[in-house]
Coordinates of C-alpha atoms in Angstrom, one line a residue:
Chain A
M1 CA -0.4 32.8 1.7
M2 CA -1.2 32.8 5.1
I3 CA 1.8 32.0 6.7
K4 CA 3.9 34.5 4.3
K5 CA 2.9 37.1 6.5
T6 CA 5.2 36.1 9.5
E7 CA 8.4 36.3 7.1
R8 CA 8.4 40.4 8.2
L9 CA 6.8 39.8 11.7
P10 CA 9.0 40.1 14.5
K11 CA 9.6 37.5 17.6
G12 CA 6.5 37.5 19.7
S13 CA 3.9 38.1 16.7
Y14 CA 1.0 36.2 16.5
L15 CA -1.3 34.9 13.9
P16 CA -4.6 32.8 14.1
W17 CA -4.0 29.0 13.9
D18 CA -7.4 27.9 12.3
E19 CA -6.4 30.4 9.2
I20 CA -2.7 28.9 9.3
L21 CA -3.9 25.5 9.1
D22 CA -6.1 26.2 6.0
S23 CA -3.3 27.7 4.1
L24 CA -0.8 25.0 4.9
N25 CA 1.0 23.9 1.7
F26 CA -0.7 20.0 1.6
N27 CA 0.7 17.7 -1.4
V28 CA -1.7 16.4 -4.0
D29 CA -2.9 13.4 -1.5
G30 CA -3.5 16.1 0.9
L31 CA 0.0 15.5 3.1
I32 CA 2.5 17.1 4.7
P33 CA 6.1 16.1 5.8
A34 CA 6.3 16.0 9.5
I35 CA 10.0 16.0 11.3
A36 CA 10.0 14.1 15.0
Q37 CA 13.0 15.5 17.1
Q38 CA 13.5 14.5 20.4
H39 CA 12.5 18.3 23.0
D40 CA 15.9 18.1 25.1
T41 CA 18.6 16.0 22.9
N42 CA 17.4 17.9 19.6
E43 CA 18.1 14.4 18.2
V44 CA 16.1 13.5 15.0
L45 CA 14.3 10.6 15.1
M46 CA 11.7 10.1 12.0
M47 CA 10.0 11.6 9.0
A48 CA 6.6 11.1 8.9
W49 CA 3.4 12.3 6.9
M50 CA 0.4 14.0 8.5
N51 CA -2.9 15.3 6.6
Q52 CA -5.1 17.9 8.3
E53 CA -7.3 15.7 11.0
S54 CA -3.8 14.1 12.6
I55 CA -2.5 17.5 12.7
K56 CA -5.7 18.4 14.9
E57 CA -5.7 15.2 16.5
S58 CA -2.1 15.6 17.9
L59 CA -2.7 19.1 19.1
K60 CA -5.6 18.1 20.7
T61 CA -4.2 14.9 22.3
N62 CA -0.8 15.9 22.7
R63 CA 0.4 12.2 21.3
V64 CA 1.6 12.0 17.8
C65 CA -1.0 11.3 15.2
Y66 CA 0.6 10.5 11.2
W67 CA -0.9 9.8 8.4
S68 CA 0.5 6.3 7.6
R69 CA 0.6 5.8 3.4
S70 CA 1.0 2.5 3.4
R71 CA -2.2 1.6 5.4
Q72 CA -4.2 4.7 4.2
R73 CA -5.2 5.5 7.5
L74 CA -4.7 7.5 10.5
W75 CA -1.6 5.8 12.8
R76 CA -1.3 6.7 16.1
K77 CA 2.7 6.4 17.0
G78 CA 3.1 3.5 19.4
E79 CA -0.2 1.9 18.5
S80 CA 0.9 -1.4 18.4
S81 CA 4.4 -0.8 19.2
G82 CA 3.7 0.8 22.7
Q83 CA 6.6 3.4 21.8
E84 CA 4.4 6.9 22.4
Q85 CA 5.6 10.1 21.0
H86 CA 4.3 12.7 23.2
L87 CA 3.9 16.1 21.7
V88 CA 5.5 19.0 23.2
A89 CA 5.5 21.8 20.2
M90 CA 4.4 21.7 17.1
H91 CA 6.9 24.5 14.1
I92 CA 6.3 25.4 11.1
D93 CA 8.3 26.3 8.8
C94 CA 8.6 29.7 6.4
D95 CA 6.9 28.7 3.5
G96 CA 4.2 26.4 5.3
D97 CA 5.4 23.2 3.3
T98 CA 6.9 21.0 6.3
L99 CA 5.9 20.6 10.1
L100 CA 8.6 20.3 13.0
L101 CA 7.4 18.6 16.0
K102 CA 9.5 18.5 19.2
V103 CA 8.5 15.2 20.6
D104 CA 9.1 13.1 24.3
Q105 CA 9.6 9.7 22.3
T106 CA 9.3 6.6 25.1
G107 CA 12.4 4.4 23.7
P108 CA 13.0 3.2 20.0
A109 CA 11.2 5.6 17.6
C110 CA 12.7 3.2 14.6
H111 CA 10.2 -0.1 13.3
T112 CA 13.6 -1.9 13.8
G113 CA 14.1 -1.0 17.6
R114 CA 16.9 1.7 17.0
R115 CA 16.1 5.2 18.6
S116 CA 15.9 7.0 15.3
C117 CA 15.2 6.1 11.7
F118 CA 18.5 7.8 10.6
Y119 CA 20.8 5.0 11.0
N120 CA 22.5 4.7 8.2
V121 CA 25.4 6.8 7.4
V122 CA 27.3 7.3 3.8
K123 CA 30.8 6.8 4.3
N124 CA 32.5 7.7 0.7
D125 CA 31.5 4.2 -1.5
K126 CA 29.6 2.4 2.0
V127 CA 26.9 2.9 3.8
L128 CA 27.4 2.4 7.6
V129 CA 24.9 1.2 10.2
D130 CA 25.7 3.4 13.1
S131 CA 23.6 2.3 15.8
D132 CA 22.1 -1.1 17.1
P133 CA 18.6 -1.6 18.4
L134 CA 17.7 -0.8 21.6
I135 CA 14.6 -3.3 21.6
D136 CA 14.4 -6.5 19.6
P137 CA 12.1 -5.6 16.9
T138 CA 10.3 -9.0 17.4
Q139 CA 9.5 -7.7 21.2
L140 CA 7.8 -4.6 19.4
Y141 CA 5.5 -6.0 17.5
K142 CA 3.6 -9.6 18.9
Chain B
M1 CA 14.2 -2.7 -1.4
M2 CA 18.5 -2.5 -0.4
I3 CA 18.2 -0.6 2.6
K4 CA 15.8 -3.1 3.9
K5 CA 18.8 -5.5 4.2
T6 CA 20.3 -3.0 7.1
E7 CA 17.5 -3.6 9.4
R8 CA 18.8 -6.4 11.0
L9 CA 22.8 -5.5 10.7
P10 CA 24.6 -4.7 13.8
K11 CA 26.2 -1.3 14.2
G12 CA 29.5 -1.2 12.2
S13 CA 28.0 -3.3 9.1
Y14 CA 28.3 -1.7 5.7
L15 CA 26.6 -2.1 2.2
P16 CA 28.1 -0.6 -0.9
W17 CA 26.6 2.9 -1.3
D18 CA 26.0 2.9 -5.4
E19 CA 23.4 0.2 -5.0
I20 CA 21.5 1.9 -1.9
L21 CA 21.3 5.5 -3.9
D22 CA 19.9 3.2 -6.6
S23 CA 17.2 1.9 -4.8
L24 CA 16.5 5.1 -2.6
N25 CA 12.8 5.8 -2.2
F26 CA 12.5 8.9 -4.8
N27 CA 8.8 10.3 -5.4
V28 CA 7.3 10.2 -8.7
D29 CA 9.2 13.6 -9.3
G30 CA 12.8 11.7 -8.7
L31 CA 13.0 13.6 -5.3
I32 CA 13.1 13.0 -2.0
P33 CA 13.3 15.1 1.1
A34 CA 16.0 16.0 2.9
I35 CA 16.7 17.5 6.3
A36 CA 19.2 20.0 7.3
Q37 CA 20.4 19.7 11.0
Q38 CA 23.3 22.2 12.3
H39 CA 25.8 19.2 13.1
D40 CA 27.1 20.5 16.7
T41 CA 23.9 21.9 18.1
N42 CA 21.2 19.9 16.1
E43 CA 19.0 22.5 15.8
V44 CA 16.9 21.8 13.1
L45 CA 17.7 24.1 10.1
M46 CA 15.3 23.6 7.0
M47 CA 14.0 21.0 5.2
A48 CA 14.2 21.0 0.8
W49 CA 14.2 18.1 -1.8
M50 CA 17.0 16.4 -3.4
N51 CA 17.2 14.2 -6.6
Q52 CA 20.2 11.7 -7.3
E53 CA 22.5 14.4 -9.5
S54 CA 22.2 17.0 -6.2
I55 CA 22.6 14.1 -3.9
K56 CA 25.9 13.4 -5.7
E57 CA 27.2 16.6 -6.1
S58 CA 26.9 17.1 -2.7
L59 CA 28.8 14.5 -1.4
K60 CA 31.7 15.0 -4.1
T61 CA 31.6 19.2 -3.2
N62 CA 30.9 18.7 0.4
R63 CA 28.9 22.0 -0.4
V64 CA 25.1 20.7 -0.3
C65 CA 23.1 21.3 -3.1
Y66 CA 19.2 20.8 -3.4
W67 CA 16.9 20.3 -6.2
S68 CA 14.8 23.6 -6.4
R69 CA 10.9 22.4 -7.3
S70 CA 9.7 26.2 -7.7
R71 CA 12.5 27.2 -10.5
Q72 CA 13.0 23.5 -11.0
R73 CA 17.1 23.6 -11.3
L74 CA 19.8 22.1 -9.2
W75 CA 19.9 25.0 -6.6
R76 CA 23.6 25.0 -4.4
K77 CA 22.2 26.7 -1.0
G78 CA 24.3 29.5 -0.6
E79 CA 24.8 30.8 -4.3
S80 CA 22.4 33.7 -4.1
S81 CA 22.3 34.6 -0.6
G82 CA 25.9 33.8 0.4
Q83 CA 25.1 31.2 3.5
E84 CA 26.1 28.4 2.4
Q85 CA 25.9 24.7 3.8
H86 CA 28.7 22.4 4.3
L87 CA 28.0 18.6 4.1
V88 CA 29.5 17.1 7.3
A89 CA 27.4 13.9 7.1
M90 CA 24.7 12.2 5.0
H91 CA 22.0 10.0 6.8
I92 CA 19.7 7.7 5.3
D93 CA 16.5 6.4 6.9
C94 CA 15.1 2.9 7.8
D95 CA 13.0 2.8 4.7
G96 CA 15.2 5.0 2.3
D97 CA 12.5 7.7 1.5
T98 CA 14.2 10.4 3.5
L99 CA 17.6 12.2 4.3
L100 CA 19.1 13.8 6.9
L101 CA 22.2 16.0 6.4
K102 CA 24.4 17.2 8.7
V103 CA 25.6 20.3 8.2
D104 CA 27.6 23.5 8.6
Q105 CA 25.6 26.5 8.1
T106 CA 27.0 30.0 8.0
G107 CA 24.0 32.2 9.0
P108 CA 20.8 32.4 8.6
A109 CA 19.3 29.1 6.7
C110 CA 15.8 30.8 6.1
H111 CA 15.1 33.4 2.9
T112 CA 13.8 35.2 6.1
G113 CA 17.2 36.1 7.6
R114 CA 16.6 33.7 10.6
R115 CA 18.6 31.0 11.6
S116 CA 16.2 28.3 10.9
C117 CA 13.1 27.9 8.9
F118 CA 10.9 26.7 11.8
Y119 CA 10.6 30.0 14.0
N120 CA 6.7 29.3 14.0
V121 CA 5.0 27.6 16.6
V122 CA 1.5 26.5 17.5
K123 CA 0.4 27.8 20.9
N124 CA -3.4 27.0 21.7
D125 CA -5.2 29.1 18.8
K126 CA -2.6 31.0 17.5
V127 CA 0.9 30.8 15.6
L128 CA 3.5 32.5 17.6
V129 CA 6.9 34.0 15.8
D130 CA 10.0 33.0 17.7
S131 CA 12.9 34.2 16.7
D132 CA 14.0 37.0 14.9
P133 CA 16.3 37.8 11.2
L134 CA 20.0 37.5 12.4
I135 CA 20.4 39.5 9.0
D136 CA 17.6 42.0 6.9
P137 CA 16.7 39.8 4.1
T138 CA 16.9 42.6 1.9
Q139 CA 20.9 42.8 2.9
L140 CA 20.9 38.5 1.6
Y141 CA 19.3 39.1 -1.8
K142 CA 20.6 42.5 -3.4

């Protein structure tokens, strides 16, 4: 696998992106998980899925485009909510099976209106809600 | 789905963890993706997979335990490399299909000896290696 060649390479080395893209470890549905992280605060905002087409579009437009598994179509983040995700950098993990997107997220990333989707935290025998919406979700999807 | 009930709940609300755990959105293999993030710096270290047993063990021992898809067995992070991941908090996303683990990682999280697995970054038509190993991988797996 092409990405494996990076294991022993020193910082500053590089490989051709088109060959890496072709060798990414897409699952049986042609998808790869992508983590979105706010580029300056490092907050993890959400996780969604990309296919080869959405990866190419995201890099071309610098606006993050996912593959919606529920709608089975390209999903340009913010297309209905107005809360866009601008792509700052795309990272690939050591075995080519996960992407980390450094993004600049305007407002909430979560469909509930919260900044991050990871607002539930396990505390002993309970799950605690640890943040409130920035925007009422009924105002996000009118 | 149980986790959906949290959507409209204010900060500080809680639900029973055992019912949330049973309703998590495990895939057909019984697995859910888990992102590991260093709790104090917010650096994203890696992404791996958990099943219900590894989730329970991680919470019980406060050492992160994944499910290794390649080895098809529980994988106590650091069991062969010595680079353990201590669990600080477990977060669940809005639709119960991804976990975010706040961890305290001793040394490198990546099998290449690098701190993070996401050391490859797309730069135009190239993929650049953006960090060096902290420890020679031949010293990690003796």
